[in-house]
């Protein structure tokens, strides 16, 4: 346990641009039973509680607006079982995404855990599960949810239950699917059964430069129409390329207005014909150049332009607002164009990255947190971008989640009945809204607070 | 409440009030086909739109048990409803709505059949990869049943392909979740929540799916193996190799006999078989087939390629579609893939122990065995004993046995799902809140009693 003032202050922050209240105390349980004991204690005392992984989420989901007990899962970081024959790994929620990948790699198993959110070197699998994190390889392999087979969950009443399992398709509703992405509002995940997959035999990465975003987007549609299913299809606009160039010196030509990274993987035989196909399609869309990497080193270099993008932002701005919306793939170019219009209209700069294959936009808006006027304009522009995504048939969040950031925007996508149905499930398990309270849904839908969450109510000797 | 007589006049007036006489049938000939374990509904209704379906639920106000119907293909799964006033057929909500050939997504009414989707997508060289284009499989039924896909290794399970859903809830509200984008994490993933909900948490009226481009080639290979264990080991070797099979099915000799009539299989019949499928470009399928043949050879087996349509025909059977009349009992066994060989052994000895006959097939990667079994005069005791023995044998590997089809007296005398652990509690809590009158498919949600 930690309850020094400084600790309680620090846990009022996470990787988002938001600030929560000081927390009541921070607990570091080592087992599911300890988590359950903490949750039961919170139930008895009427305290809100928030599960926390690495705090890398950017929707403010790990923060609390009221003094809450933080249950930090970083000590629960064991890889419990790896079963190659049945293709799963059982892990605790505090395992860092990259650590599981490294574990599989270092032992030469020839398997990988595929989900690779940008935060993978620090974010935990518990956090990935809570937010149903995405990444660069969702087009072919899906989001986190598609890789989770079962969960052990401590419910808000302190009961430990198992949903899903190592054996798929159990009778009844897909409750694993419900818990994944519920942002810690339905319970606390204490064990994860994750699918692992054999490494592909061959991987080819291509970096293609186009005169503009439109041409790149047309190439994306063309590639899919040709029956090629790339593992990744990433798009950068001119501004991101300039930024990346300044950071890692790739040397993009002046006339390139957009760049596409295409990764193909699978069986070696026939791969060359797909690579050729992609090249032809890009050429038909006036590609300026096509580089193909066949070794891991070359591929790493081509990927650098994408992977360096967030870091490169630090050169132009102390902070950045990362938008996250998705649109149907064929509306991508239009969406990016409108993002630029919206930001320009508010006097803001914007840099566009996108997981183009799955229509997931990531406009980055440089932000000076000390300029309240600019901050307000960024928030308004962010909302307009989300409205546009919904208008084009997409979503207010492709992979970062709702948290506190977009809880009011949920009404853009869902009717009162739809929000009501989701909240019915929430209140069925957590009638007092103590489990990561007041998140995801518009605040007005939560009943007035009756909790006695006074700062000093946590009995310090209650947890051993 | 199961024995409570239905006020026929009141029912008629409410149903016709929403759908008019043309949308409702009360005559026995129309109702009989909707019987579940001998229970016939008082009425069959055919709402023409999702809105009318929702309106109907609102008008009924929980007064009668309502069971949603797709093509009726697997309606026998689950207990009979404890109240059965209305069969709600989705046959008229069967339009393919938005088909986005560029983004590879398709939305269609719940009553749309796989056959219709196949016709429509084939023209664009695309496909919905959830099963073969059978006429009685509807999209809504597939989502509500969640019974697996034949080529999960290549295209994923249903949960990976269903992107969005429109559901009429018990209170009559019409709700839409998910959508037509691949990445969407706004709010709870209600699409998955309703997947496998068997009509008991809401009426699925529309679904949106991820499509795939059709593979250039679909290649199948039979491998006759010296033993069932060897067949299972071949499957394991294939899954550990760099090869990317789309499906790996296993057949014990008894099941292999059934397919003896199929082309070339005559030579192999009587031996345990594996059916391996590869989808993709010519060069990739050629190389993989050769490698798979070599793997089979190394394990003492003999491999033979089969024509695509024969492979599909066989794979239909392997997904649980019997070409002829079904025996009394059909069980769906879930196990770890690596336990498949032992599970076949357990099945064989349990059949013997309980004086039953039967045949079993497995979808290796899904860890699913389908067992068709019978006993002399369908003796209930034997069939029940068989089920319970298999549950005990699979428990150590976290397996399960679902009774999918059984004589009513057998169904009534045992749990059809076995122990569902924590899911039972959650299913019940959610059911009570979403459908407090217990109007939707009462008794058919796994783990939840028929009356609460």
Coordinates of C-alpha atoms in Angstrom, one line a residue, chain A residues 13-416:
Chain A
X13 CA -2.2 11.7 -13.5
X14 CA -1.8 9.3 -16.4
X15 CA -0.6 9.6 -20.0
X16 CA -3.7 11.6 -21.0
X17 CA -4.0 15.4 -21.0
X18 CA -6.4 15.2 -18.1
X19 CA -6.0 15.5 -14.3
X20 CA -7.9 13.4 -11.8
X21 CA -8.4 14.0 -8.1
X22 CA -5.8 12.9 -5.7
X23 CA -6.4 9.2 -4.9
X24 CA -7.2 7.7 -1.5
X25 CA -4.5 5.1 -1.5
X26 CA -2.7 2.9 -3.9
X27 CA -2.7 -0.9 -3.4
X28 CA -0.3 -3.3 -5.1
X29 CA -1.9 -6.7 -4.8
X30 CA 0.1 -9.8 -5.9
X31 CA -2.7 -12.3 -6.4
X32 CA -6.3 -12.4 -7.5
X33 CA -7.3 -13.2 -4.0
X34 CA -5.7 -10.0 -2.8
X35 CA -7.5 -8.1 -5.5
X36 CA -10.7 -9.7 -4.4
X37 CA -10.0 -8.8 -0.8
X38 CA -9.4 -5.2 -1.8
X39 CA -12.6 -5.1 -3.8
X40 CA -14.6 -6.5 -1.0
X41 CA -13.1 -4.0 1.4
X42 CA -14.1 -1.2 -1.0
X43 CA -17.6 -2.7 -1.2
X44 CA -17.8 -2.8 2.6
X45 CA -16.6 0.8 3.0
X46 CA -18.5 2.1 0.0
X47 CA -15.3 3.2 -1.8
X48 CA -14.8 3.7 -5.5
X49 CA -11.9 1.8 -6.9
X50 CA -9.9 2.0 -10.1
X51 CA -7.7 -0.7 -11.6
X52 CA -4.5 0.6 -13.1
X53 CA -1.8 -0.9 -15.3
X54 CA 1.0 1.2 -16.6
X55 CA -1.1 4.3 -16.9
X56 CA -0.3 4.8 -20.6
X57 CA -3.9 5.2 -21.7
X58 CA -4.7 8.5 -23.2
X59 CA -8.4 8.7 -22.6
X60 CA -8.1 9.4 -18.8
X61 CA -9.6 6.0 -18.0
X62 CA -7.1 5.3 -15.2
X63 CA -7.9 8.6 -13.4
X64 CA -10.7 9.1 -10.9
X65 CA -12.7 12.3 -10.4
X66 CA -13.3 11.3 -6.8
X67 CA -11.0 10.0 -4.1
X68 CA -10.7 6.3 -5.0
X69 CA -8.7 3.3 -4.1
X70 CA -6.2 2.6 -6.9
X71 CA -5.5 -1.1 -7.5
X72 CA -2.3 -1.2 -9.3
X73 CA -1.6 -4.5 -11.0
X74 CA 2.1 -4.1 -11.7
X75 CA 3.1 -6.8 -9.2
X76 CA 0.9 -9.3 -11.0
X77 CA 3.4 -9.7 -13.9
X78 CA 4.0 -13.4 -14.2
X79 CA 3.7 -15.4 -17.4
X80 CA 2.1 -18.5 -16.0
X81 CA 1.9 -20.9 -18.9
X82 CA 2.8 -21.1 -22.5
X83 CA 1.2 -23.8 -24.6
X84 CA 2.5 -23.9 -28.1
X85 CA 0.5 -26.9 -29.3
X86 CA -2.8 -25.2 -28.2
X87 CA -1.6 -21.7 -29.1
X88 CA -2.2 -19.8 -25.9
X89 CA -0.4 -18.1 -23.1
X90 CA -1.8 -17.5 -19.6
X91 CA -0.5 -14.3 -18.1
X92 CA -1.2 -11.9 -15.3
X93 CA -2.5 -8.5 -16.2
X94 CA 0.7 -6.6 -15.2
X95 CA 2.8 -8.3 -17.8
X96 CA 4.0 -5.7 -20.3
X97 CA 2.9 -6.4 -23.9
X98 CA 6.5 -6.4 -25.2
X99 CA 7.7 -8.7 -22.4
X100 CA 5.4 -11.4 -23.5
X101 CA 6.6 -11.0 -27.1
X102 CA 10.2 -11.0 -25.9
X103 CA 9.6 -14.1 -23.8
X104 CA 8.3 -16.0 -26.8
X105 CA 11.1 -14.7 -29.0
X106 CA 14.0 -15.4 -26.7
X107 CA 13.0 -19.0 -26.1
X108 CA 12.9 -19.5 -29.9
X109 CA 9.3 -20.8 -29.7
X110 CA 8.6 -19.3 -33.2
X111 CA 5.4 -17.8 -31.8
X112 CA 4.2 -14.3 -31.2
X113 CA 1.5 -12.4 -29.4
X114 CA 0.3 -10.2 -32.2
X115 CA -1.4 -7.1 -30.8
X116 CA 1.1 -4.2 -30.9
X117 CA -0.3 -0.9 -29.7
X118 CA 2.1 2.0 -30.0
X119 CA 2.6 1.8 -26.2
X120 CA 3.7 -1.9 -26.3
X121 CA 7.1 -1.4 -24.7
X122 CA 5.4 -0.1 -21.5
X123 CA 1.7 -0.8 -21.6
X124 CA 0.4 -3.9 -19.7
X125 CA -1.8 -6.7 -21.1
X126 CA -4.4 -5.8 -18.5
X127 CA -4.5 -2.3 -19.9
X128 CA -4.6 -3.6 -23.4
X129 CA -7.5 -5.8 -22.5
X130 CA -9.3 -3.1 -20.7
X131 CA -9.1 -0.7 -23.7
X132 CA -9.2 -3.4 -26.4
X133 CA -6.0 -1.9 -27.8
X134 CA -5.3 -1.9 -31.5
X135 CA -2.0 -1.4 -33.2
X136 CA -0.4 -1.7 -36.6
X137 CA -1.4 -5.3 -37.5
X138 CA -5.2 -5.2 -37.0
X139 CA -6.1 -5.3 -40.6
X140 CA -5.2 -8.9 -40.9
X141 CA -5.0 -10.0 -37.3
X142 CA -7.7 -8.0 -35.5
X143 CA -7.6 -6.0 -32.3
X144 CA -6.8 -7.3 -28.8
X145 CA -10.2 -8.8 -28.3
X146 CA -9.6 -11.2 -31.2
X147 CA -6.6 -12.5 -29.3
X148 CA -8.2 -13.0 -25.9
X149 CA -9.7 -16.5 -25.2
X150 CA -10.6 -16.2 -21.6
X151 CA -10.3 -14.0 -18.5
X152 CA -10.4 -14.3 -14.8
X153 CA -12.2 -11.4 -13.4
X154 CA -12.9 -10.0 -9.9
X155 CA -16.4 -8.7 -10.1
X156 CA -17.4 -5.5 -8.3
X157 CA -18.8 -7.6 -5.4
X158 CA -15.4 -9.3 -4.9
X159 CA -16.3 -12.6 -6.4
X160 CA -13.7 -14.2 -8.7
X161 CA -15.2 -15.6 -11.9
X162 CA -13.8 -17.2 -15.1
X163 CA -15.2 -16.3 -18.5
X164 CA -14.2 -17.9 -21.7
X165 CA -11.3 -20.5 -21.5
X166 CA -8.5 -22.2 -23.3
X167 CA -11.3 -24.1 -25.1
X168 CA -13.2 -21.8 -27.5
X169 CA -16.9 -21.5 -28.2
X170 CA -18.3 -22.4 -24.9
X171 CA -22.1 -22.3 -24.8
X172 CA -23.7 -18.9 -24.1
X173 CA -22.9 -15.3 -24.8
X174 CA -19.4 -14.2 -25.5
X175 CA -18.7 -12.7 -22.1
X176 CA -15.0 -12.5 -22.7
X177 CA -15.8 -10.2 -25.6
X178 CA -18.0 -8.1 -23.3
X179 CA -15.2 -7.7 -20.6
X180 CA -12.5 -6.9 -23.2
X181 CA -12.7 -3.1 -23.8
X182 CA -15.0 -2.4 -20.9
X183 CA -12.2 -0.2 -19.5
X184 CA -12.2 -1.6 -16.0
X185 CA -15.8 -0.6 -15.4
X186 CA -17.2 -4.2 -15.0
X187 CA -14.5 -5.7 -12.8
X188 CA -10.8 -6.2 -12.6
X189 CA -9.1 -8.7 -14.8
X190 CA -6.6 -10.8 -12.8
X191 CA -5.6 -13.4 -15.4
X192 CA -5.6 -13.5 -19.2
X193 CA -5.6 -16.4 -21.6
X194 CA -4.2 -14.9 -24.8
X195 CA -3.9 -16.5 -28.2
X196 CA -0.4 -16.8 -29.6
X197 CA 0.3 -17.5 -33.3
X198 CA 3.2 -19.0 -35.2
X199 CA 5.5 -16.4 -36.7
X200 CA 4.9 -16.0 -40.5
X201 CA 7.4 -17.8 -42.7
X202 CA 8.0 -14.7 -44.8
X203 CA 7.5 -10.9 -44.2
X204 CA 8.0 -8.3 -46.9
X205 CA 7.8 -4.6 -46.2
X206 CA 7.3 -1.9 -48.8
X207 CA 7.5 1.8 -48.5
X208 CA 5.7 3.7 -51.2
X209 CA 5.7 7.4 -51.8
X210 CA 2.8 9.1 -53.4
X211 CA 2.1 12.7 -54.7
X212 CA -0.8 13.1 -52.2
X213 CA -3.0 11.4 -49.7
X214 CA -5.7 10.7 -52.2
X215 CA -3.5 8.6 -54.4
X216 CA -2.2 6.7 -51.4
X217 CA -5.8 6.1 -50.2
X218 CA -6.8 4.9 -53.7
X219 CA -3.9 2.5 -53.6
X220 CA -5.1 1.1 -50.3
X221 CA -8.5 0.3 -51.8
X222 CA -6.9 -1.1 -54.9
X223 CA -4.7 -3.5 -52.8
X224 CA -7.7 -4.8 -50.9
X225 CA -9.8 -5.1 -54.1
X226 CA -7.0 -7.2 -55.6
X227 CA -7.5 -9.8 -52.9
X228 CA -4.3 -9.0 -51.1
X229 CA -4.7 -8.9 -47.3
X230 CA -1.6 -7.1 -46.0
X231 CA -0.6 -7.5 -42.3
X232 CA -0.2 -3.7 -42.1
X233 CA -1.1 -0.7 -44.2
X234 CA 0.1 2.5 -42.6
X235 CA -0.2 6.0 -44.0
X236 CA 1.7 9.2 -43.2
X237 CA 0.9 12.6 -44.7
X238 CA 3.4 15.2 -45.8
X239 CA 3.6 16.9 -42.5
X240 CA 4.4 13.7 -40.6
X241 CA 7.0 12.9 -43.2
X242 CA 8.7 16.2 -42.7
X243 CA 8.6 15.8 -39.0
X244 CA 10.0 12.3 -39.1
X245 CA 12.7 13.3 -41.6
X246 CA 13.9 16.0 -39.2
X247 CA 14.2 13.4 -36.4
X248 CA 15.6 10.3 -38.2
X249 CA 16.8 11.7 -41.6
X250 CA 15.1 9.5 -44.1
X251 CA 15.4 11.9 -46.9
X252 CA 12.0 12.0 -48.4
X253 CA 11.8 13.9 -51.7
X254 CA 10.1 17.3 -51.7
X255 CA 7.3 16.2 -54.1
X256 CA 6.1 13.3 -52.0
X257 CA 2.8 14.2 -50.4
X258 CA 2.1 10.9 -48.6
X259 CA 3.7 7.7 -47.8
X260 CA 2.3 4.2 -47.4
X261 CA 4.0 1.3 -45.5
X262 CA 2.7 -2.0 -46.7
X263 CA 3.6 -5.2 -44.9
X264 CA 2.8 -8.6 -46.4
X265 CA 3.3 -11.8 -44.5
X266 CA 2.5 -15.5 -44.9
X267 CA 3.8 -18.4 -46.9
X268 CA 7.0 -17.7 -48.9
X269 CA 5.8 -19.3 -52.1
X270 CA 3.7 -16.9 -54.1
X271 CA 4.7 -14.0 -51.9
X272 CA 6.6 -12.4 -54.8
X273 CA 3.5 -12.3 -56.9
X274 CA 1.6 -10.4 -54.2
X275 CA 4.5 -8.0 -53.8
X276 CA 4.4 -7.4 -57.6
X277 CA 0.7 -6.9 -57.4
X278 CA 1.0 -4.3 -54.7
X279 CA 3.7 -2.5 -56.7
X280 CA 1.6 -2.5 -59.8
X281 CA -1.4 -1.1 -58.0
X282 CA 0.7 1.6 -56.4
X283 CA 2.3 2.5 -59.7
X284 CA -1.1 2.8 -61.3
X285 CA -1.9 5.4 -58.6
X286 CA 1.2 7.4 -59.7
X287 CA 3.5 6.2 -56.9
X288 CA 6.7 8.2 -57.0
X289 CA 8.9 5.4 -55.6
X290 CA 8.5 1.9 -54.2
X291 CA 11.1 0.5 -51.9
X292 CA 10.9 -3.2 -50.9
X293 CA 12.7 -4.6 -47.9
X294 CA 13.4 -8.3 -47.8
X295 CA 15.6 -8.5 -44.7
X296 CA 14.7 -7.7 -41.2
X297 CA 17.1 -4.8 -41.1
X298 CA 15.8 -3.2 -44.2
X299 CA 12.3 -3.6 -43.0
X300 CA 13.1 -2.0 -39.7
X301 CA 14.5 1.0 -41.5
X302 CA 11.3 1.4 -43.6
X303 CA 9.2 1.1 -40.5
X304 CA 11.2 3.7 -38.7
X305 CA 9.3 6.5 -40.5
X306 CA 6.1 5.3 -38.8
X307 CA 7.5 4.2 -35.5
X308 CA 9.4 7.5 -35.0
X309 CA 6.4 9.7 -35.6
X310 CA 5.1 10.2 -32.1
X311 CA 8.6 10.7 -30.7
X312 CA 9.3 13.2 -33.4
X313 CA 6.4 15.3 -32.3
X314 CA 8.4 16.3 -29.3
X315 CA 10.6 18.5 -31.6
X316 CA 7.7 20.8 -32.4
X317 CA 5.5 20.8 -29.3
X318 CA 5.7 20.0 -25.6
X319 CA 2.5 18.1 -25.7
X320 CA 0.3 16.7 -28.3
X321 CA -3.4 15.8 -28.5
X322 CA -3.7 12.4 -30.2
X323 CA -7.1 12.0 -31.9
X324 CA -8.4 8.5 -32.6
X325 CA -11.4 7.9 -34.8
X326 CA -12.3 5.4 -37.4
X327 CA -14.1 5.5 -40.7
X328 CA -14.9 3.0 -43.4
X329 CA -11.7 2.4 -45.3
X330 CA -13.0 3.9 -48.5
X331 CA -13.7 7.2 -46.8
X332 CA -10.2 7.7 -45.5
X333 CA -8.9 10.3 -47.9
X334 CA -12.1 12.4 -47.5
X335 CA -11.8 12.1 -43.7
X336 CA -8.1 13.2 -43.7
X337 CA -9.0 16.2 -45.9
X338 CA -11.7 17.2 -43.5
X339 CA -9.5 16.8 -40.5
X340 CA -7.1 19.3 -42.1
X341 CA -10.0 21.7 -42.8
X342 CA -11.3 21.5 -39.3
X343 CA -7.9 22.1 -37.7
X344 CA -7.1 24.9 -40.0
X345 CA -10.4 26.5 -39.2
X346 CA -9.5 26.6 -35.6
X347 CA -6.0 28.0 -36.3
X348 CA -4.4 24.7 -35.4
X349 CA -1.6 22.7 -37.0
X350 CA -2.3 19.0 -37.6
X351 CA -0.2 16.0 -38.6
X352 CA -2.0 12.9 -40.0
X353 CA -1.1 9.3 -39.4
X354 CA -3.5 6.5 -40.1
X355 CA -3.8 2.8 -39.9
X356 CA -5.1 3.1 -43.4
X357 CA -6.1 -0.5 -43.9
X358 CA -8.7 -0.3 -41.1
X359 CA -9.7 3.3 -41.6
X360 CA -8.3 4.3 -38.2
X361 CA -7.2 8.0 -38.2
X362 CA -4.7 9.5 -35.8
X363 CA -4.5 13.2 -36.3
X364 CA -1.9 14.7 -34.0
X365 CA -2.5 18.2 -32.9
X366 CA 0.4 20.0 -31.2
X367 CA -0.7 21.5 -27.9
X368 CA 0.7 23.9 -25.4
X369 CA -0.9 22.8 -22.2
X370 CA -0.2 26.2 -20.6
X371 CA -2.3 28.1 -23.2
X372 CA -5.9 27.7 -22.1
X373 CA -7.3 29.3 -25.3
X374 CA -5.4 26.9 -27.5
X375 CA -6.4 24.0 -25.3
X376 CA -10.0 24.9 -25.7
X377 CA -9.7 25.1 -29.5
X378 CA -8.0 21.7 -29.6
X379 CA -10.8 20.2 -27.6
X380 CA -13.4 21.7 -29.9
X381 CA -11.6 20.6 -33.1
X382 CA -11.2 17.1 -31.6
X383 CA -15.0 16.9 -31.1
X384 CA -15.6 18.1 -34.6
X385 CA -13.3 15.4 -36.0
X386 CA -15.2 12.8 -34.0
X387 CA -18.5 14.1 -35.3
X388 CA -17.2 13.9 -38.8
X389 CA -16.1 10.2 -38.2
X390 CA -19.6 9.3 -37.1
X391 CA -21.1 11.2 -40.0
X392 CA -19.0 9.1 -42.4
X393 CA -20.2 5.9 -40.7
X394 CA -17.3 5.4 -38.4
X395 CA -16.6 5.5 -34.7
X396 CA -15.4 8.0 -32.1
X397 CA -12.6 5.7 -31.1
X398 CA -10.9 3.1 -33.1
X399 CA -8.5 1.8 -30.5
X400 CA -7.8 4.2 -27.6
X401 CA -11.1 3.9 -25.8
X402 CA -13.6 6.4 -24.3
X403 CA -12.5 6.9 -20.7
X404 CA -13.4 10.5 -19.6
X405 CA -12.1 12.0 -22.8
X406 CA -15.1 11.0 -25.0
X407 CA -17.8 10.1 -22.6
X408 CA -20.0 12.9 -23.7
X409 CA -19.3 12.1 -27.4
X410 CA -20.8 8.7 -26.8
X411 CA -24.2 10.3 -27.5
X412 CA -23.0 11.0 -31.0
X413 CA -23.0 7.3 -31.7
X414 CA -25.6 5.8 -29.5
X415 CA -29.2 6.5 -28.8
X416 CA -30.4 6.8 -25.2

